Amino acid sequence: MSANHRNQIKRLVFTVRDADCTQCSLAIEKKLKGLDGVIKVGSSVMLNKLYVDFDETKLQLSDIEESIQKSGYAANLIRKTCVQPENR
Amino acid sequence: MAKDPVCGMFVDERTAKLTAQVRGVTYFFCSETCMQEFLAPEKELRTLKIGVLASVLLSFPILVLTYISLLPPSLTRYSLFAMESPIQFVIGWRFYKGTYNSLRNKMGNMDVLIALGTTTAWAYSTAVTFDSAAFIFHGVYFDTAAVIIALVLSGRLLEHYSKSRASAAVRKLADLQPTLARRIENGTERVVPVEEIRPGDSLVVRPGEKIPVDSIVIEGSSTVDESMLTGESVPVEKSVADEVIGATVNLSGILKLRAEKVGQDTALSQIVRLVEEAQVGKAPIQRVADRVASFFVPAVISVATASGLFWYFFGHIGLDFSLLAFVSVVVISCPCALGIATPAALLVGTSKGAQNGVLIKGGEYLEIAGKVNTVVFDKTGTLTVGRPSVTDIVPLDSIGQDELLLKAASAEVGSEHPLGQAIVKVAMDRSLNFQKVQHFEAVAGKGVRAIIDQDEILLGNKHFINENGIELAGSEALLTQMEEAGKTIVIMSINRRLVGAMALADTLKISAKPTVDELKDMGIEVIILTGDNPRTAKAISNELGIKTYFAGVLPHEKQGIIEQLQKEGKIVAMVGDGINDAPSLARADLGIAIGSGTDIARESGGIVLIKDDLRNVANAIRLSRKTLSKIRQNLFWAFAYNVLLIPIAAGALVPLFGAQIYGFLPFLAAGAMAISSVTVVTNSLLLFRFGTTTRMEGRG
């Protein structure tokens, strides 16, 4: 990955509601993983948080939000940060 | 002073437009997003509470009417239908909504099971109510549906409370974020929101106030309470050029600071982010549970259907009891307890770590830390303080110790060599009054020459002294002995006459010995890895009671040695500096980085220790072991629960007690289900009792 490309990877953090069981978050994760440009998805049932690392050159925030909405759960974007790939 | 409860930003009460009242407290928000973020879970909780209350209240008359004949049978049935249907479709609407989502995503969940179970009871009872002629038995089971919903909702409410207790530690950490700071603007102090602070700003912090952002002290000295971030209960002394961490509390003096890191870059923000993100990385142990959870629902429905059909066609217990067998199985099964077993313990374990300055970056690291059986320590800077200090002052002439030190220190005052600086430091610690130096000259790699009171002082290594034609005479043996103990010797002469020597060594951190002892008590093998010479490595190993050490290892060879150990079947944790030792930390099964500043995210390693206290290596491993065993317990109970109770619900006890047990088995099923996930979370909460080691003395 070129240094330039790296900067395009963003991490979104959402709070997800009504999805307090493992299967609910697994469902959202599965849906997002199907999108081209999504690099990593993770969720925490305990904190009701959803993390999405995606490539900004391939996808837009609205695509991700739409995909979450389609899975039937409500998500609230709380943070958007750059990903430092050397750390994870 | 108001603070946004979500993002922690300062909000001016006078101009704030976004406010909300919750449980008698007024909250102020910086933005619509934050307000929504705060209110949505509150609203959800309220809906849930109303649901619990309403379903419990409505269940009572339903139970009374079901079990006491107050009305004629058919009127009873119509009344029950009228009372239960709102529970089923209004209060219970969430289960249908969840089912719809679940089917749409092709991922079965809890809601499907509850909706299926209760709808079955409701539909059968409704059919009996409106067309009783078509049925042999006229009993209705509206009470079953109502009680299941009431119990399941109560269980969710309890689960909500226990989950928020588990996540409270993370919230508390985020709440440490200071809101206001005193900034010096054109020579005057002005109070500003922390968000306005930029790197380079000058700040003032008075005693009792929080340090607003990560900064460097530029004036004043004080003690600072860092316990909230490092777990260190003893206040830390701070003076000019020291680093102070945002959110820690200034205790005694006024400090003037230069802001270094702000916003997302502060140590606190990094810690909060790390703890949160640690919940996301999946521990391998969780994957099994997740896999089971993903095919759990279809499997349970199959078992339930099979048992219903079995009892109807082969057990001949009647349509109603056969349906109740189906309902019991569906309702008792609990994929939630399985799903939450790992995350609940992980959250409590990692939060407990964060409170003590141990940052575990994810479940996978915690799991491996719980299995580690070998700990490899880097020596210089990890086990030792990383710079030499004077260990022996040996007069070899009639000169006294203090005089020897005084002359040596005076001669070295201008020296930039670490050995020279160490000598100056002891003299300063003993508050000796330095003598004036007339001439000073440093001979690179050898020593110094200085003139004090017309006396020529030479201070340096053996070569330097030899070169200057000074006889070491009978002192050789003593000097060699000190060298063999891994020490560096500095020899001094006055006017070409040998007067004494000083031994210097990189000393062990005070936490080194107790940590090694503790690790050994835990059954862990301890190994030293160092680039230093074998003599020094041996001396340090002896002092610490460590049998295995690798000395003279070049930086690029460190990884090879770790691989070697791994090949011997050891599960290796490497402890070192998170930046310089990064490759070997990455090579080991687990890297433990000893923090070297506020840039926590840059440190490599699965576990980062914020404070430079080696005892946290032992604490990290013990906490991981405890958490891992809690996860195993949780998973065991969650599996055992389903494995034992599903057969009972399916009718394992019918041959013993008869089909009549289906009269109340669905209630028990719902009750058991309701408490199962709460039990798992509550069991995890016990991890908050974990105590860190504070032992400071090594063993004999």
XYZ file of C-alpha atoms in Angstrom, chain B residues 123-139 319-320 323:
20
model
C -52.401 -18.382 18.169
C -53.422 -21.753 19.623
C -55.325 -20.063 22.449
C -57.011 -17.658 20.058
C -58.124 -20.533 17.854
C -59.605 -22.299 20.900
C -61.327 -19.091 21.979
C -63.060 -18.443 18.680
C -63.712 -22.014 17.558
C -63.767 -24.145 20.688
C -65.850 -26.801 18.935
C -62.859 -27.764 16.824
C -60.777 -28.723 19.884
C -61.075 -31.581 22.373
C -59.526 -29.637 25.272
C -60.636 -26.070 25.835
C -57.750 -24.818 27.951
C -52.099 -30.967 20.820
C -51.899 -28.392 23.618
C -47.367 -27.198 21.428
